[in-house]
PDB file of N, CA and C in Angstrom:
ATOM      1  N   UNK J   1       6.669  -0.133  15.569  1.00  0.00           N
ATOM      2  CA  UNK J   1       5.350  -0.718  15.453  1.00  0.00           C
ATOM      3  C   UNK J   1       5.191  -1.907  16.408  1.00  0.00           C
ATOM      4  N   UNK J   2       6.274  -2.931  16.726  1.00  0.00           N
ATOM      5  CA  UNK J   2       5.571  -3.705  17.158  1.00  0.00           C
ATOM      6  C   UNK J   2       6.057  -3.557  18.702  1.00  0.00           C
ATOM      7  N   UNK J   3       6.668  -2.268  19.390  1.00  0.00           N
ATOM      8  CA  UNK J   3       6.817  -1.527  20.350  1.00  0.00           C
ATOM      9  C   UNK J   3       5.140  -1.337  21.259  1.00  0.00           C
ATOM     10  N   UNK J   4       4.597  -0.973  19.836  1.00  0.00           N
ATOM     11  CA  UNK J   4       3.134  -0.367  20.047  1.00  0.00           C
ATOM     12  C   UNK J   4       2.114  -1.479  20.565  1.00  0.00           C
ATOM     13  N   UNK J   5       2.439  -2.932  19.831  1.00  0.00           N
ATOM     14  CA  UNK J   5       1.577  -3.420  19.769  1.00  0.00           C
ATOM     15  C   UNK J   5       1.887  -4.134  21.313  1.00  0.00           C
ATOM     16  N   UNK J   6       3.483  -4.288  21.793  1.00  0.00           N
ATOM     17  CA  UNK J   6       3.461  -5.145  22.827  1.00  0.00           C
ATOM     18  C   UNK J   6       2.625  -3.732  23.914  1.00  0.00           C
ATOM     19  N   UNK J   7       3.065  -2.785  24.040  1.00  0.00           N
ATOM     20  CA  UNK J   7       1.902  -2.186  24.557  1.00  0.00           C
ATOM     21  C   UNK J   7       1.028  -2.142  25.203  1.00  0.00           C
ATOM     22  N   UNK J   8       0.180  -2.791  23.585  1.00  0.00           N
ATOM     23  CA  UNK J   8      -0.845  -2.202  23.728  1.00  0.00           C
ATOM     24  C   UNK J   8      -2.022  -3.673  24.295  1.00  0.00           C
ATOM     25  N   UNK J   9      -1.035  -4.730  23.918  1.00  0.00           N
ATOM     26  CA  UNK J   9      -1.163  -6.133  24.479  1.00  0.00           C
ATOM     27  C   UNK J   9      -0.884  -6.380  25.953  1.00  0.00           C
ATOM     28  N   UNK J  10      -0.443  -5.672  26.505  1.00  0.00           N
ATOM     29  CA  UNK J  10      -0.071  -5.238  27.880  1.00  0.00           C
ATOM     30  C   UNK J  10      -1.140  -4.460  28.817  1.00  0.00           C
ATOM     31  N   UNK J  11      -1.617  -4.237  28.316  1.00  0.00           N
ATOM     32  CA  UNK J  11      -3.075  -3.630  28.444  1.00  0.00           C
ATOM     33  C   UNK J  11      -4.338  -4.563  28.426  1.00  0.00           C
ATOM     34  N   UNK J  12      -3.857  -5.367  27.471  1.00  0.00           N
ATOM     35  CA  UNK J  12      -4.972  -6.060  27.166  1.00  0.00           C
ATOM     36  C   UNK J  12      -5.687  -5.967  26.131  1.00  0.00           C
ATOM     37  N   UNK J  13      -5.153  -5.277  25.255  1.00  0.00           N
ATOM     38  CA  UNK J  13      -5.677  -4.799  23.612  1.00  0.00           C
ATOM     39  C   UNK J  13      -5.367  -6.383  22.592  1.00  0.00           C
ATOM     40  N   UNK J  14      -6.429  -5.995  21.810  1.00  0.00           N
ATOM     41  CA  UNK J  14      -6.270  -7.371  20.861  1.00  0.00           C
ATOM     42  C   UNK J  14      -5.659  -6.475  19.706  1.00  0.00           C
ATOM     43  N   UNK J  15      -4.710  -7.112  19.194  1.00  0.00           N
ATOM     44  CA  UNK J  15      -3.600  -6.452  17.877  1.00  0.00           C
ATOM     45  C   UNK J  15      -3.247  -7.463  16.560  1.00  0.00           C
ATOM     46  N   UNK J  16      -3.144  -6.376  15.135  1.00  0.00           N
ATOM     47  CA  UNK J  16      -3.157  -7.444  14.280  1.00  0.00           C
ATOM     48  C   UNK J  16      -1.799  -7.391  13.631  1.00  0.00           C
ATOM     49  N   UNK J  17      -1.035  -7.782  13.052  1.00  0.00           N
ATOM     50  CA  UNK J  17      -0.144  -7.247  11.835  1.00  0.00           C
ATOM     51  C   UNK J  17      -0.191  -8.251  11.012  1.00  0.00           C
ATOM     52  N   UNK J  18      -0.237  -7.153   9.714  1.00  0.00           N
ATOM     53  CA  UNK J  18      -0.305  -7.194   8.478  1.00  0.00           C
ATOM     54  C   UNK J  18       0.750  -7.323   7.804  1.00  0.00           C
ATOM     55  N   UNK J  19       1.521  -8.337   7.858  1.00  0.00           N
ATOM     56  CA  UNK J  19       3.342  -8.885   7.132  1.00  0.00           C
ATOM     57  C   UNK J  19       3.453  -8.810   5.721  1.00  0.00           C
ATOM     58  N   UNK J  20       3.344  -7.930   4.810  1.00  0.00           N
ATOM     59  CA  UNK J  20       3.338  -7.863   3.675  1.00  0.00           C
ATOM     60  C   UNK J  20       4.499  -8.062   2.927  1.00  0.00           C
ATOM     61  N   UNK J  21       5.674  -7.693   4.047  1.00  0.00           N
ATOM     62  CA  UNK J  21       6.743  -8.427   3.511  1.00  0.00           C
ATOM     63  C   UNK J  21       6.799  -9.261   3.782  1.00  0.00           C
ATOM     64  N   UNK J  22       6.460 -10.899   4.183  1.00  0.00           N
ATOM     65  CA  UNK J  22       6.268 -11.729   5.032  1.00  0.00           C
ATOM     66  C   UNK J  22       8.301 -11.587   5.720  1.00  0.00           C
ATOM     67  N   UNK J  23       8.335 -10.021   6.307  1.00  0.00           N
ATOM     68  CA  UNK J  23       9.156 -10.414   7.254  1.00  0.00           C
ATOM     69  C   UNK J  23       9.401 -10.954   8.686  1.00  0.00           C
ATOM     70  N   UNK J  24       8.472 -10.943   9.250  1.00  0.00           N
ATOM     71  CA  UNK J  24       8.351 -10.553  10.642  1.00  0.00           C
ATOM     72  C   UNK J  24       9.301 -11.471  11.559  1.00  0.00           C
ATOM     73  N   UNK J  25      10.248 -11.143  12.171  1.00  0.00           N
ATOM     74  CA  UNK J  25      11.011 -11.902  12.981  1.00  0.00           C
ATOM     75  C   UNK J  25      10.577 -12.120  14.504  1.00  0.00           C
ATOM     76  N   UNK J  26       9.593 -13.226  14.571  1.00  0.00           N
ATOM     77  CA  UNK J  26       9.707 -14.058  15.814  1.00  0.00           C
ATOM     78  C   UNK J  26      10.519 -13.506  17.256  1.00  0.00           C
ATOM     79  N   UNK J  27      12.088 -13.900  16.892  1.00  0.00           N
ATOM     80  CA  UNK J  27      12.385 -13.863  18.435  1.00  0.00           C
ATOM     81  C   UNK J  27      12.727 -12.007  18.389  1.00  0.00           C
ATOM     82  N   UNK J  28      12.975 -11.494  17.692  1.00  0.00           N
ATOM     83  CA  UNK J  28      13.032  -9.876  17.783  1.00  0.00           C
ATOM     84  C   UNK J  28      11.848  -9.249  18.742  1.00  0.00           C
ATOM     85  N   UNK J  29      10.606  -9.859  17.922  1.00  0.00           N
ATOM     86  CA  UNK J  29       9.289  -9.145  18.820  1.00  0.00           C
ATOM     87  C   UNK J  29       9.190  -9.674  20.087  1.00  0.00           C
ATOM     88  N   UNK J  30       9.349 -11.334  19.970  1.00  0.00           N
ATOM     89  CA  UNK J  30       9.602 -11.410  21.318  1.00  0.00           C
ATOM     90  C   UNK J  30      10.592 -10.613  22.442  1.00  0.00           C
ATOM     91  N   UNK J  31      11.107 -10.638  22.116  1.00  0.00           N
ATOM     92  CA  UNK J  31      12.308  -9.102  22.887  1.00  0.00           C
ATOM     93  C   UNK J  31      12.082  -8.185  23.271  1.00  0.00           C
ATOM     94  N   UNK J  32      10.868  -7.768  22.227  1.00  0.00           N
ATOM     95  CA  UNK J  32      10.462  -6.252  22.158  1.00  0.00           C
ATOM     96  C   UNK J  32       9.033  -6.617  23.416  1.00  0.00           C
ATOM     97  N   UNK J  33       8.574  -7.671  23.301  1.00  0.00           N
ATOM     98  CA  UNK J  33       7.229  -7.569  24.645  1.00  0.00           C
ATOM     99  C   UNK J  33       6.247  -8.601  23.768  1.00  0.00           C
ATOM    100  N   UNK J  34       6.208  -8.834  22.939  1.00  0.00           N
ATOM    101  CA  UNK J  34       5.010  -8.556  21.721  1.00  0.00           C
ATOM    102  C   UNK J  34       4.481 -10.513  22.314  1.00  0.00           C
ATOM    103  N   UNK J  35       3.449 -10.513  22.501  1.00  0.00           N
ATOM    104  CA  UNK J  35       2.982 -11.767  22.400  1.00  0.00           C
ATOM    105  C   UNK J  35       2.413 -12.567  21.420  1.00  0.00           C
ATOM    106  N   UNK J  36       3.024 -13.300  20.536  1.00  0.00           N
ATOM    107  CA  UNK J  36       2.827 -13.832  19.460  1.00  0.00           C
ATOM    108  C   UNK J  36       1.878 -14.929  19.518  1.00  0.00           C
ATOM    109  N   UNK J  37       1.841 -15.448  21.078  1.00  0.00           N
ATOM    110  CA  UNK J  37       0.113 -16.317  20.533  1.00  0.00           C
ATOM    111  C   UNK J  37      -1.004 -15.731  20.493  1.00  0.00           C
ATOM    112  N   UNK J  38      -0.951 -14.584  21.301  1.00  0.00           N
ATOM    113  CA  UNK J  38      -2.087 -13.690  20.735  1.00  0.00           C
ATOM    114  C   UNK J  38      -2.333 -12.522  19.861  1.00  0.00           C
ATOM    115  N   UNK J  39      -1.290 -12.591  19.095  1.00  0.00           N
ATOM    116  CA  UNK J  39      -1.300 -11.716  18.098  1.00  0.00           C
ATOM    117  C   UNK J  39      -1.595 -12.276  16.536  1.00  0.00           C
ATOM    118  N   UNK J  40      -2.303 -11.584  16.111  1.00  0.00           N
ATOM    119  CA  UNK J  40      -3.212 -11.940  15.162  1.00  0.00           C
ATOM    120  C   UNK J  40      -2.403 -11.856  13.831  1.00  0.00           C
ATOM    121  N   UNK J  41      -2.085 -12.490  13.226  1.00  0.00           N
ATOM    122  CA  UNK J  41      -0.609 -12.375  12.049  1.00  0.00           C
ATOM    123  C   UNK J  41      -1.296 -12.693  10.373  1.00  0.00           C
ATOM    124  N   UNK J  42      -1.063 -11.969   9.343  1.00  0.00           N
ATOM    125  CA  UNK J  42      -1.195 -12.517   8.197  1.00  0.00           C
ATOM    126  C   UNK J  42      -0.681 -11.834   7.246  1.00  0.00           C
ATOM    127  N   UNK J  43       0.036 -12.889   6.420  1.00  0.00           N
ATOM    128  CA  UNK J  43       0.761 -12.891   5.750  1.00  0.00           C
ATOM    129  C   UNK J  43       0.174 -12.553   3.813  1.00  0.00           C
ATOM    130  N   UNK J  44      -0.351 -11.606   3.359  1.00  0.00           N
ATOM    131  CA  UNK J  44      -0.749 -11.809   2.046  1.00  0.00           C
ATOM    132  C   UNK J  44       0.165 -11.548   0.701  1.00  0.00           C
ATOM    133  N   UNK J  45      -0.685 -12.762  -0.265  1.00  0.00           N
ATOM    134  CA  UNK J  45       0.550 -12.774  -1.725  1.00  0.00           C
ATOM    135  C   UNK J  45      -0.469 -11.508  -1.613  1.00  0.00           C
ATOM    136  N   UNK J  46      -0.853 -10.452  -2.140  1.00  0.00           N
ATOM    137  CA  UNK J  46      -0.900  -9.838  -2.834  1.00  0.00           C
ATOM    138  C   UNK J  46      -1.492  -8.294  -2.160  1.00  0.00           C
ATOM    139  N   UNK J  47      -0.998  -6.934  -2.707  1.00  0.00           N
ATOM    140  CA  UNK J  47      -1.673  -6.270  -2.401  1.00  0.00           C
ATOM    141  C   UNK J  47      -3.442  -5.627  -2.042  1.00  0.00           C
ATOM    142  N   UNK J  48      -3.670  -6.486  -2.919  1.00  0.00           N
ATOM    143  CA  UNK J  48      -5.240  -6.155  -2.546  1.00  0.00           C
ATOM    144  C   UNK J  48      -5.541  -7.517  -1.395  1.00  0.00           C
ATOM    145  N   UNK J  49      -5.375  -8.192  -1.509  1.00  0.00           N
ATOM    146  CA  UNK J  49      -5.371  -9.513  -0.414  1.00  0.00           C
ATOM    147  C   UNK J  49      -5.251  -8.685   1.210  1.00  0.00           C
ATOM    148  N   UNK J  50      -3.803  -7.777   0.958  1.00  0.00           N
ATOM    149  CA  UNK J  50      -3.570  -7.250   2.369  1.00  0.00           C
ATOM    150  C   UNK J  50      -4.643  -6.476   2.768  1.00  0.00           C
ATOM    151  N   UNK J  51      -5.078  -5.265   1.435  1.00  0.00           N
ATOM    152  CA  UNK J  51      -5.951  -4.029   1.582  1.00  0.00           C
ATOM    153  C   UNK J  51      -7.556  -4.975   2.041  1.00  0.00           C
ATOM    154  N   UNK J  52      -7.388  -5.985   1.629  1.00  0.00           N
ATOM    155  CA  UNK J  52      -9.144  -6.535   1.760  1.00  0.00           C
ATOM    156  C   UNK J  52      -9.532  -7.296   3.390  1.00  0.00           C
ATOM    157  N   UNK J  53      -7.838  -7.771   4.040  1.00  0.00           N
ATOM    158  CA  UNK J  53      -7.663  -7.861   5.319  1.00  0.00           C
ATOM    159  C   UNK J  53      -7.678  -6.636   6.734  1.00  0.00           C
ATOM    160  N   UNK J  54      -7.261  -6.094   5.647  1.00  0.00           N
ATOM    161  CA  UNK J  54      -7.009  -4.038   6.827  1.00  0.00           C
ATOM    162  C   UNK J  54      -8.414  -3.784   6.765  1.00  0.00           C
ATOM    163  N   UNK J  55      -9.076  -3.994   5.483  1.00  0.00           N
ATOM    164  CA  UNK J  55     -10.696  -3.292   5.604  1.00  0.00           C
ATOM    165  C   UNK J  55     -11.423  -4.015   6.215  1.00  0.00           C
ATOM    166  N   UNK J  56     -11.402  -5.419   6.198  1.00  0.00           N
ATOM    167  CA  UNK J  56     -12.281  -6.064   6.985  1.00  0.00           C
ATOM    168  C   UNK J  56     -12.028  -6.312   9.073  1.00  0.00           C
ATOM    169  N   UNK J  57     -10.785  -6.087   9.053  1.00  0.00           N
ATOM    170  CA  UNK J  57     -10.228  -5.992  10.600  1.00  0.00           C
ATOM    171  C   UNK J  57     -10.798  -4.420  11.460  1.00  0.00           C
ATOM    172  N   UNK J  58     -10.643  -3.604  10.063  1.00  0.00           N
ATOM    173  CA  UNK J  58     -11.129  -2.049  10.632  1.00  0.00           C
ATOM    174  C   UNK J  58     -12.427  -2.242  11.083  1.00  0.00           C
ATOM    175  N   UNK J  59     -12.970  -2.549   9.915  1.00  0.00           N
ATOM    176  CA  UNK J  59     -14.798  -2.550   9.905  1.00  0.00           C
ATOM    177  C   UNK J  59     -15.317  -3.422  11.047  1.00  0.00           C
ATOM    178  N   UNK J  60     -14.526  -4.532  11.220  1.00  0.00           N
ATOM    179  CA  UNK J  60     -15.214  -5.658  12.223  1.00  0.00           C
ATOM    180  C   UNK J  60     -15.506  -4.299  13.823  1.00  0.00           C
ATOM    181  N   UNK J  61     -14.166  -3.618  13.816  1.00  0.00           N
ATOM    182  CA  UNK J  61     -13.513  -3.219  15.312  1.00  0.00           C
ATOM    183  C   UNK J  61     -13.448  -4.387  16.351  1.00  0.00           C
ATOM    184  N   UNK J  62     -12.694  -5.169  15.785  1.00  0.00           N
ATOM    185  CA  UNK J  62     -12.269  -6.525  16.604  1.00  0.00           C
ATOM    186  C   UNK J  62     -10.687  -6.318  17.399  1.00  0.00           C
ATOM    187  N   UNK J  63     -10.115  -5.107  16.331  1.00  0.00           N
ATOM    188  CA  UNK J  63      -8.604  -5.207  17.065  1.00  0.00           C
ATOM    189  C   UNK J  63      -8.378  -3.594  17.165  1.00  0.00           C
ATOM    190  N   UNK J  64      -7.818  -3.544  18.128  1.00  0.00           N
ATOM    191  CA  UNK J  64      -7.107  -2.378  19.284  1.00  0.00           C
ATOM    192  C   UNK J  64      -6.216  -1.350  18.460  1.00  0.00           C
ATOM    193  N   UNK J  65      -4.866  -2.376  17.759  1.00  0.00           N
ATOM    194  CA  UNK J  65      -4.359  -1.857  16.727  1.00  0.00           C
ATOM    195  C   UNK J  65      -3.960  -2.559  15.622  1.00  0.00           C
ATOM    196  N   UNK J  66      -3.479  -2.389  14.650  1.00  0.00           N
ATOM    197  CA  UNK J  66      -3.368  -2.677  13.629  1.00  0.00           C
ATOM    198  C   UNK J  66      -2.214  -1.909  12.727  1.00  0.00           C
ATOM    199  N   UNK J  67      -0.924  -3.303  12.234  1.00  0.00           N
ATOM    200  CA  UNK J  67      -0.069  -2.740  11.822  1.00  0.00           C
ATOM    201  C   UNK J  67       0.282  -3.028  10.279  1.00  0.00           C
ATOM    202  N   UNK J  68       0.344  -2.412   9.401  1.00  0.00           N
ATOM    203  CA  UNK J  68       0.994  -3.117   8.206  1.00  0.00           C
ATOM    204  C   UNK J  68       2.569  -3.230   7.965  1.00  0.00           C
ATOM    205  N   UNK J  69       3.163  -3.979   7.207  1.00  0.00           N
ATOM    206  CA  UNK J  69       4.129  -3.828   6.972  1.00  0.00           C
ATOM    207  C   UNK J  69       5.148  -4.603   6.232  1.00  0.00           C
ATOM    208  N   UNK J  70       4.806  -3.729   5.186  1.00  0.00           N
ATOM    209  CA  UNK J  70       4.844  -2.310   5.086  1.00  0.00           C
ATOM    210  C   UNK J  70       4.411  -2.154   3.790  1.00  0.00           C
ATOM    211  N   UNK J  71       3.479  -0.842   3.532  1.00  0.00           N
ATOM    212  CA  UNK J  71       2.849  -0.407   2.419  1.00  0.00           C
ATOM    213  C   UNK J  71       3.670  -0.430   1.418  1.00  0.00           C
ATOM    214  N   UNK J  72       5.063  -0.161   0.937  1.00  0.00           N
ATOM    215  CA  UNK J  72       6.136   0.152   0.470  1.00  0.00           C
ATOM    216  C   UNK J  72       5.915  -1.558  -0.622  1.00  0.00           C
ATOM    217  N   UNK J  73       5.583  -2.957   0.374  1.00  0.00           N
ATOM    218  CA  UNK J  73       5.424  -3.965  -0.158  1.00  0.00           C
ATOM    219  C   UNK J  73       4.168  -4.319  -0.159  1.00  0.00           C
ATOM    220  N   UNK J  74       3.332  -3.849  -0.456  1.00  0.00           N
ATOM    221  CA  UNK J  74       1.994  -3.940  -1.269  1.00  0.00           C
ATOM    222  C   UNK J  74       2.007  -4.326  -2.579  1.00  0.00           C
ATOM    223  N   UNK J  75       2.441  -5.427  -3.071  1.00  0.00           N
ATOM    224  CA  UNK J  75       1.959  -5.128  -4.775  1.00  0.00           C
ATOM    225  C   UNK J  75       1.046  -5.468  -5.014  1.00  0.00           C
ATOM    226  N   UNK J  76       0.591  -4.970  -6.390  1.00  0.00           N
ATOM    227  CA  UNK J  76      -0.273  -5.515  -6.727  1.00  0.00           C
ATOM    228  C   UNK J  76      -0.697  -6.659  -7.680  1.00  0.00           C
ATOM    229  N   UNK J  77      -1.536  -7.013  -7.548  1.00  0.00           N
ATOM    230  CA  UNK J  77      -1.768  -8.379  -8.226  1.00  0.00           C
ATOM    231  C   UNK J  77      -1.478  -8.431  -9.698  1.00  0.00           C
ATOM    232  N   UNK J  78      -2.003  -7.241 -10.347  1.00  0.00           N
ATOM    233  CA  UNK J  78      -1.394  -7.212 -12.073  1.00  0.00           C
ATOM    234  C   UNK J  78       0.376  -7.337 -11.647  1.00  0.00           C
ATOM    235  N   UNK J  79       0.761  -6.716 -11.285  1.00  0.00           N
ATOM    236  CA  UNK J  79       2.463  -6.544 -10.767  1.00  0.00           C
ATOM    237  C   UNK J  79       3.173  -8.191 -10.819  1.00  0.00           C
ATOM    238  N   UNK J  80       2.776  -8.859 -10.027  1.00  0.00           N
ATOM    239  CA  UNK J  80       2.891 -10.385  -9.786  1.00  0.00           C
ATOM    240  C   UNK J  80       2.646 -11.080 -10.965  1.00  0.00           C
ATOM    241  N   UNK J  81       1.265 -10.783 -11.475  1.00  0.00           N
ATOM    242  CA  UNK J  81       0.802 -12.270 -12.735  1.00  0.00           C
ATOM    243  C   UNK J  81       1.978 -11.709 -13.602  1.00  0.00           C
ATOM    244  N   UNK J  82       2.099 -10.214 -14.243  1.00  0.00           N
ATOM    245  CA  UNK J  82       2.571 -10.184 -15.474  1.00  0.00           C
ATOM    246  C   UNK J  82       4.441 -10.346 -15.788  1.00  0.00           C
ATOM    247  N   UNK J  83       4.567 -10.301 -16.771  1.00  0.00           N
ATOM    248  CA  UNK J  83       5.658 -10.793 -17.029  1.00  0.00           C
ATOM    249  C   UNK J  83       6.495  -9.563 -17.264  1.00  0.00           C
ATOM    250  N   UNK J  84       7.664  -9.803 -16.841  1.00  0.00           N
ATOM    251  CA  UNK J  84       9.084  -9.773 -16.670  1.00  0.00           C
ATOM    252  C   UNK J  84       8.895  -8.329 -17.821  1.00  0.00           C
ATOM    253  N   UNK J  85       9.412  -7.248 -17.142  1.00  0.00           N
ATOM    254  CA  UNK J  85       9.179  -6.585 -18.010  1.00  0.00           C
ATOM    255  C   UNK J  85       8.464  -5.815 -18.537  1.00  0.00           C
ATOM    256  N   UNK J  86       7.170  -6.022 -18.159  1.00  0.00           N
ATOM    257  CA  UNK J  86       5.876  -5.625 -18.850  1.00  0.00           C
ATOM    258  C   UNK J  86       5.712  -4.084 -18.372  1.00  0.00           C
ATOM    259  N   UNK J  87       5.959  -2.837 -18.931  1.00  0.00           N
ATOM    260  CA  UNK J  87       5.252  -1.693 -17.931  1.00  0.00           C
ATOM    261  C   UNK J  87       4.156  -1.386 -17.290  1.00  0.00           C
ATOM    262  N   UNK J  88       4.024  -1.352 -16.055  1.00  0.00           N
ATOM    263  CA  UNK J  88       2.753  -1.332 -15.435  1.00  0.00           C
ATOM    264  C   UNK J  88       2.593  -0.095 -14.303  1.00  0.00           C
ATOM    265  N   UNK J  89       2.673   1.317 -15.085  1.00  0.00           N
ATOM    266  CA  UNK J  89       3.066   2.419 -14.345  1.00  0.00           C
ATOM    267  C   UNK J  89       1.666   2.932 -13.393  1.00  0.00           C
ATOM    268  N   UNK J  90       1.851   3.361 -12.033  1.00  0.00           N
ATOM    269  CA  UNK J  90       1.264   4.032 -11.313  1.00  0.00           C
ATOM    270  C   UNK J  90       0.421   2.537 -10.669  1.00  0.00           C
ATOM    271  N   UNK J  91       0.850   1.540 -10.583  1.00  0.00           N
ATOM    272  CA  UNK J  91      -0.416   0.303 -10.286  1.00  0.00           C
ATOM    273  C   UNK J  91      -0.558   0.423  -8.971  1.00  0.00           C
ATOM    274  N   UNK J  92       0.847   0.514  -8.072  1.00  0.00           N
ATOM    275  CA  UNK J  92       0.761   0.567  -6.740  1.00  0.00           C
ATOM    276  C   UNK J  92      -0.362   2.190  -6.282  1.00  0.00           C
ATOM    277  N   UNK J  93      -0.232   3.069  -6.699  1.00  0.00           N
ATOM    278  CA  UNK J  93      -0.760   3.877  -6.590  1.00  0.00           C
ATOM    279  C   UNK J  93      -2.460   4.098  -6.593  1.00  0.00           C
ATOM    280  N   UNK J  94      -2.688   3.121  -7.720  1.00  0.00           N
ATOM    281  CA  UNK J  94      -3.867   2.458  -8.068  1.00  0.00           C
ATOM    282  C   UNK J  94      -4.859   1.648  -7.402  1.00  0.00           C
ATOM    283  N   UNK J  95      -3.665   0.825  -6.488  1.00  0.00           N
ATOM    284  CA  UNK J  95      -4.165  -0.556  -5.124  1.00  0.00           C
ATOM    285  C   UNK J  95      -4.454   0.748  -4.315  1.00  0.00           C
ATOM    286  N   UNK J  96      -3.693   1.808  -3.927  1.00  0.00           N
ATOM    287  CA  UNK J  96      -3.915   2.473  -2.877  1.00  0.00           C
ATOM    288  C   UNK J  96      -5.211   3.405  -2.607  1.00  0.00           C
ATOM    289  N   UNK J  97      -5.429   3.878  -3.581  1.00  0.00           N
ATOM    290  CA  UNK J  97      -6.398   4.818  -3.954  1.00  0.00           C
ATOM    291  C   UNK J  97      -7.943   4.058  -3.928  1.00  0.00           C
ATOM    292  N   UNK J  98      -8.008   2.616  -3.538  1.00  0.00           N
ATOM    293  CA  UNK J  98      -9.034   1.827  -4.043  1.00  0.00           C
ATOM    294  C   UNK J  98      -9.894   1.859  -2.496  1.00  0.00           C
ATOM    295  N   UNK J  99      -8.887   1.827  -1.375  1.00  0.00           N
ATOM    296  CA  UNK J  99      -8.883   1.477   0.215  1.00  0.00           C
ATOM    297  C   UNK J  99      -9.945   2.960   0.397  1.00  0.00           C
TER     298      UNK J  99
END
């Protein structure tokens, strides 16, 4: 992914990613090409937070591409508030189906 984005920044494309794991390692992408002052970065607590950032970046058509990462760490917001324990079956499935 962020192969794609140095790319596509290479070109001259405006690019976003979507860090849902807030992993994203700095000097790696740098390595890879990726220009991090112009790359558009955000970091959300929560799954719908991310999904409400992807919909509004799509809809604008402000950016070239657009990466998440990674859906896998999407949770969702019931997931987070509730407590330790609590069953909360199919929720991720639930955030997804909403997009």
């Amino acid at each position: 992914a962020l192969q794609t984005i140095a790319e596509a920044q290479k070109k001259g494309g405006i690019c976003a990613f979507v860090d849902a794991e807030h992993a994203l390692d700095p000097v790696y992408a740098r390595k890879l090409g990726v220009d991090l002052q112009n790359l558009l970065i955000s970091q959300p607590d929560t799954g719908e937070q991310a999904l409400e950032i992807t919909d509004t970046l799509v809809r604008s058509g402000a950016v070239d591409v657009l990466v998440v990462d990674s859906v896998a760490a999407l949770t969702p917001r019931a997931e987070i508030e509730g407590e330790m324990g609590d069953s909360l079956p199919g929720l991720q499935a639930r955030l997804m189906s909403q997009g």
